[in-house]
Short mmCIF file of C-alpha atoms and ligand atoms in Angstrom, two decimals:
data_model
loop_
_atom_site.label_atom_id
_atom_site.label_comp_id
_atom_site.label_asym_id
_atom_site.label_seq_id
_atom_site.Cartn_x
_atom_site.Cartn_y
_atom_site.Cartn_z
CA MET A 1 -72.61 126.26 -111.11
CA LEU A 2 -73.80 129.23 -109.06
CA PRO A 3 -75.69 132.12 -110.71
CA ILE A 4 -72.79 134.42 -109.91
CA ILE A 5 -70.97 136.87 -112.17
CA ALA A 6 -67.36 137.35 -111.01
CA ILE A 7 -65.53 140.42 -112.32
CA ASP A 8 -61.90 140.71 -111.26
CA GLY A 9 -59.09 142.93 -112.46
CA ILE A 10 -56.56 145.63 -111.74
CA SER A 11 -57.42 148.92 -110.02
CA GLY A 12 -59.21 151.42 -112.21
CA ALA A 13 -59.93 149.09 -115.15
CA GLY A 14 -63.58 150.17 -115.00
CA LYS A 15 -64.92 147.27 -112.93
CA SER A 16 -67.23 149.27 -110.66
CA SER A 17 -68.99 151.41 -113.26
CA THR A 18 -69.34 148.45 -115.60
CA ALA A 19 -70.53 146.16 -112.82
CA LYS A 20 -73.15 148.66 -111.67
CA ARG A 21 -74.73 148.85 -115.12
CA VAL A 22 -74.51 145.12 -115.89
CA ALA A 23 -76.15 144.24 -112.57
CA ALA A 24 -78.95 146.77 -113.13
CA GLU A 25 -79.61 145.49 -116.68
CA LEU A 26 -79.71 141.86 -115.61
CA GLY A 27 -81.45 142.33 -112.26
CA PHE A 28 -78.51 140.96 -110.27
CA CYS A 29 -77.45 142.26 -106.87
CA HIS A 30 -74.12 144.16 -107.15
CA ILE A 31 -71.41 143.76 -104.52
CA ASP A 32 -68.37 146.02 -104.67
CA THR A 33 -65.94 143.94 -102.59
CA GLY A 34 -63.25 146.64 -102.77
CA ALA A 35 -65.63 148.85 -100.76
CA MET A 36 -65.62 146.18 -98.03
CA TYR A 37 -61.80 146.23 -97.75
CA ARG A 38 -61.88 150.04 -97.91
CA THR A 39 -64.34 150.10 -95.00
CA LEU A 40 -62.11 147.83 -92.93
CA THR A 41 -59.16 150.14 -93.69
CA TRP A 42 -61.14 153.28 -92.83
CA ALA A 43 -62.32 151.75 -89.53
CA ALA A 44 -58.78 150.56 -88.69
CA LEU A 45 -57.34 154.03 -89.30
CA GLN A 46 -60.07 155.57 -87.11
CA LYS A 47 -59.07 153.20 -84.32
CA GLY A 48 -55.35 153.75 -84.84
CA LEU A 49 -54.69 150.06 -85.64
CA ARG A 50 -51.46 149.21 -87.46
CA PRO A 51 -51.33 146.69 -90.35
CA ASP A 52 -49.32 144.24 -88.22
CA GLN A 53 -52.08 144.03 -85.55
CA THR A 54 -53.61 141.19 -87.52
CA ALA A 55 -55.70 139.60 -84.73
CA GLU A 56 -57.32 142.98 -83.91
CA LEU A 57 -57.90 143.65 -87.58
CA GLY A 58 -59.56 140.24 -87.95
CA LYS A 59 -61.90 141.02 -85.03
CA LEU A 60 -62.67 144.42 -86.49
CA ALA A 61 -63.51 142.78 -89.85
CA GLN A 62 -65.84 140.34 -88.08
CA SER A 63 -67.66 143.22 -86.37
CA LEU A 64 -68.52 144.90 -89.67
CA ARG A 65 -72.01 144.02 -90.94
CA PHE A 66 -72.21 144.78 -94.63
CA GLU A 67 -75.44 145.40 -96.50
CA PHE A 68 -76.04 146.59 -100.03
CA ASN A 69 -79.27 148.61 -100.38
CA GLU A 70 -81.67 148.67 -103.38
CA GLU A 71 -79.33 151.03 -105.24
CA ASN A 72 -76.49 148.67 -104.28
CA ARG A 73 -74.83 151.30 -102.10
CA ILE A 74 -72.78 149.86 -99.28
CA ARG A 75 -73.98 150.28 -95.67
CA VAL A 76 -71.90 149.14 -92.75
CA ASN A 77 -73.47 148.53 -89.35
CA GLY A 78 -76.39 150.60 -90.66
CA GLU A 79 -74.29 153.57 -91.82
CA GLU A 80 -73.36 154.88 -95.29
CA LEU A 81 -69.61 155.49 -95.44
CA ASP A 82 -69.17 156.73 -99.01
CA PRO A 83 -67.27 158.97 -99.85
CA HIS A 84 -64.94 158.58 -96.79
CA ILE A 85 -63.84 155.14 -97.94
CA ARG A 86 -62.71 156.59 -101.33
CA SER A 87 -60.38 159.20 -99.77
CA PRO A 88 -56.72 159.34 -100.87
CA GLU A 89 -55.69 158.25 -97.35
CA VAL A 90 -57.75 155.07 -97.51
CA SER A 91 -56.67 154.43 -101.14
CA ALA A 92 -53.02 154.67 -100.07
CA GLN A 93 -53.44 152.12 -97.22
CA VAL A 94 -56.07 149.64 -98.39
CA SER A 95 -53.73 147.28 -100.26
CA THR A 96 -51.77 146.81 -97.03
CA TYR A 97 -54.68 146.48 -94.57
CA CYS A 98 -56.55 144.01 -96.83
CA GLN A 99 -53.76 141.43 -96.70
CA PRO A 100 -53.86 139.61 -93.32
CA ILE A 101 -55.47 136.18 -93.56
CA GLU A 102 -57.69 137.04 -90.54
CA VAL A 103 -59.15 140.00 -92.45
CA ARG A 104 -59.65 138.06 -95.66
CA GLN A 105 -61.37 135.12 -93.96
CA ALA A 106 -63.87 137.37 -92.18
CA ILE A 107 -64.69 139.41 -95.27
CA VAL A 108 -64.82 136.46 -97.69
CA GLU A 109 -67.27 134.71 -95.37
CA GLN A 110 -69.66 137.67 -95.65
CA GLN A 111 -69.18 137.83 -99.42
CA ARG A 112 -70.16 134.16 -99.73
CA LYS A 113 -73.27 134.66 -97.57
CA LEU A 114 -74.36 137.68 -99.58
CA GLY A 115 -73.68 135.92 -102.89
CA HIS A 116 -75.59 132.77 -101.96
CA SER A 117 -78.74 134.68 -101.08
CA ARG A 118 -79.67 135.65 -104.69
CA PRO A 119 -78.22 136.04 -108.23
CA THR A 120 -75.28 138.32 -107.63
CA LEU A 121 -72.48 140.10 -109.44
CA LEU A 122 -69.36 140.52 -107.32
CA GLU A 123 -66.39 142.62 -108.42
CA GLY A 124 -62.93 142.56 -106.86
CA ARG A 125 -59.55 140.86 -107.12
CA ASP A 126 -60.13 137.26 -106.00
CA ILE A 127 -63.79 136.56 -106.77
CA GLY A 128 -63.27 134.05 -109.62
CA THR A 129 -60.18 132.48 -108.03
CA VAL A 130 -61.03 132.26 -104.29
CA VAL A 131 -64.45 133.56 -103.24
CA PHE A 132 -66.59 131.89 -105.92
CA PRO A 133 -64.41 129.60 -108.05
CA ASP A 134 -67.73 127.97 -109.11
CA ALA A 135 -69.15 131.21 -110.50
CA ARG A 136 -70.98 130.59 -113.77
CA TRP A 137 -69.52 133.69 -115.45
CA LYS A 138 -66.00 135.02 -114.90
CA PHE A 139 -64.41 138.14 -116.38
CA TYR A 140 -60.98 139.72 -115.98
CA MET A 141 -60.75 143.43 -116.78
CA THR A 142 -57.57 145.35 -117.62
CA ALA A 143 -56.65 148.73 -119.18
CA ASN A 144 -53.46 150.70 -119.69
CA PRO A 145 -52.25 152.81 -116.71
CA GLU A 146 -52.85 156.25 -118.28
CA THR A 147 -56.44 155.44 -119.19
CA ARG A 148 -57.07 154.12 -115.70
CA ALA A 149 -55.62 157.22 -114.00
CA LYS A 150 -57.68 159.59 -116.19
CA ARG A 151 -60.89 157.72 -115.43
CA ARG A 152 -60.21 157.61 -111.69
CA VAL A 153 -59.59 161.38 -111.55
CA LEU A 154 -62.98 161.97 -113.20
CA GLU A 155 -64.73 159.54 -110.84
CA LEU A 156 -63.24 161.22 -107.79
CA LYS A 157 -64.13 164.66 -109.12
CA ALA A 158 -67.74 163.52 -109.47
CA ALA A 159 -67.62 162.46 -105.81
CA GLY A 160 -66.24 165.90 -104.81
CA ILE A 161 -62.62 164.75 -104.26
CA GLU A 162 -59.82 166.62 -106.10
CA ALA A 163 -56.70 164.60 -107.02
CA SER A 164 -53.88 164.97 -109.54
CA GLU A 165 -53.46 162.46 -112.36
CA ASP A 166 -49.82 161.80 -111.42
CA GLU A 167 -50.72 161.07 -107.81
CA ILE A 168 -53.51 158.71 -108.90
CA LEU A 169 -51.27 156.94 -111.43
CA GLN A 170 -48.66 156.37 -108.74
CA ASN A 171 -51.30 154.96 -106.36
CA LEU A 172 -52.72 152.64 -109.05
CA LEU A 173 -49.28 151.25 -109.92
CA GLU A 174 -48.40 150.68 -106.27
CA ARG A 175 -51.70 148.90 -105.67
CA ASP A 176 -51.25 146.72 -108.79
CA GLU A 177 -47.86 145.70 -107.46
CA LYS A 178 -49.13 144.88 -103.95
CA ASP A 179 -52.36 143.21 -105.11
CA THR A 180 -50.50 140.97 -107.59
CA ASN A 181 -47.56 139.98 -105.41
CA ARG A 182 -49.17 139.39 -102.01
CA ALA A 183 -49.13 135.93 -100.41
CA ASN A 184 -52.87 135.65 -99.66
CA SER A 185 -55.31 135.58 -102.60
CA PRO A 186 -53.13 137.52 -105.08
CA LEU A 187 -54.77 139.08 -108.10
CA ARG A 188 -54.80 136.51 -110.94
CA LYS A 189 -56.92 135.87 -113.96
CA ALA A 190 -59.16 132.93 -112.99
CA ASP A 191 -59.19 129.78 -115.12
CA GLY A 192 -61.80 130.20 -117.80
CA ALA A 193 -62.25 133.96 -117.25
CA VAL A 194 -62.96 136.10 -120.31
CA GLU A 195 -60.36 138.90 -120.50
CA ILE A 196 -61.57 142.38 -121.47
CA ASP A 197 -59.06 145.18 -122.14
CA THR A 198 -61.16 148.31 -121.69
CA SER A 199 -58.51 150.85 -122.88
CA GLY A 200 -60.16 151.48 -126.23
CA LEU A 201 -63.72 150.60 -125.26
CA THR A 202 -66.65 152.84 -124.40
CA MET A 203 -68.70 152.10 -121.28
CA ASP A 204 -71.58 150.88 -123.49
CA GLU A 205 -69.24 148.42 -125.22
CA GLN A 206 -67.85 147.08 -121.93
CA VAL A 207 -71.32 146.62 -120.50
CA SER A 208 -72.73 144.90 -123.56
CA MET A 209 -69.77 142.47 -123.85
CA ILE A 210 -70.65 141.09 -120.42
CA SER A 211 -74.45 141.38 -120.55
CA ARG A 212 -74.61 139.69 -123.95
CA LEU A 213 -72.68 136.65 -122.76
CA VAL A 214 -74.77 136.24 -119.63
CA ARG A 215 -78.07 136.77 -121.48
CA ARG A 216 -77.05 134.20 -124.11
CA ASP A 217 -76.48 131.58 -121.39
CA LEU A 218 -79.66 132.46 -119.51
CA ALA A 219 -81.72 132.08 -122.69
CA VAL A 220 -80.66 128.44 -123.14
O1 DC B 1 -61.73 147.84 -106.09
P1 DC B 1 -60.98 148.87 -105.22
O2 DC B 1 -59.91 149.59 -105.99
O3 DC B 1 -61.90 149.80 -104.52
O4 DC B 1 -60.25 147.96 -104.10
C1 DC B 1 -59.47 148.52 -103.08
C2 DC B 1 -58.42 147.53 -102.62
O5 DC B 1 -59.04 146.43 -101.94
C3 DC B 1 -57.56 146.91 -103.71
O6 DC B 1 -56.39 147.67 -103.94
C4 DC B 1 -57.22 145.54 -103.16
C5 DC B 1 -58.33 145.23 -102.19
N1 DC B 1 -59.26 144.21 -102.68
C6 DC B 1 -58.93 142.89 -102.45
O7 DC B 1 -57.86 142.61 -101.91
N2 DC B 1 -59.79 141.90 -102.81
C7 DC B 1 -60.96 142.21 -103.40
N3 DC B 1 -61.81 141.21 -103.73
C8 DC B 1 -61.31 143.56 -103.66
C9 DC B 1 -60.42 144.55 -103.31
#
């Protein structure tokens, strides 16, 4: 089995913040795969591409060179695109633009390359089911909608983006629906994944649930 930690789950369940800390504690590289689909969406909107232009979107996805620097911040073709890729406009469109098979193939290929190069934690929707079904550790994170919306508003605020809780809640529910019901790589709990409901958990608790399990296996 590959030394890969796969963390999947619904939008806003706390995957990114948890993943960042777990990866730092364990010395794993951290790949936020949602940021890759957000970048594709941002670039497509800049170019005025529609979601049904799937061949063009596939080519665009192939032209994006993703790197994650020492702080695990995403760079694309040498540029930092945060916080543009977190804007409400991109959030509203990403679940549509990420669907074409041409887009997914191009992005999954890069995820596999990045993951094979060193011990890596990848977080997303299809890591344990499609990208790395052989991952040694798999987790599936959930939380109730209100908790998720509250957390997302705070995260965005910290990044300098104002948004209302209602608007965020609506966006999260729409994305859950699209991510779960799409034809290609729908969001599912992978076989053997450990489910973590983070609604009543603190960040420290979430982090230690994952780190403890991985450390226990690495000590053997
Ligand atoms: O993790 P996030 O909320 O930033 O992800 C944004 C969108 O990208 C999400 O709504 C669905 C898509 N996504 C995906 O299809 N597959 C992944 N592995 C990660 C994200």
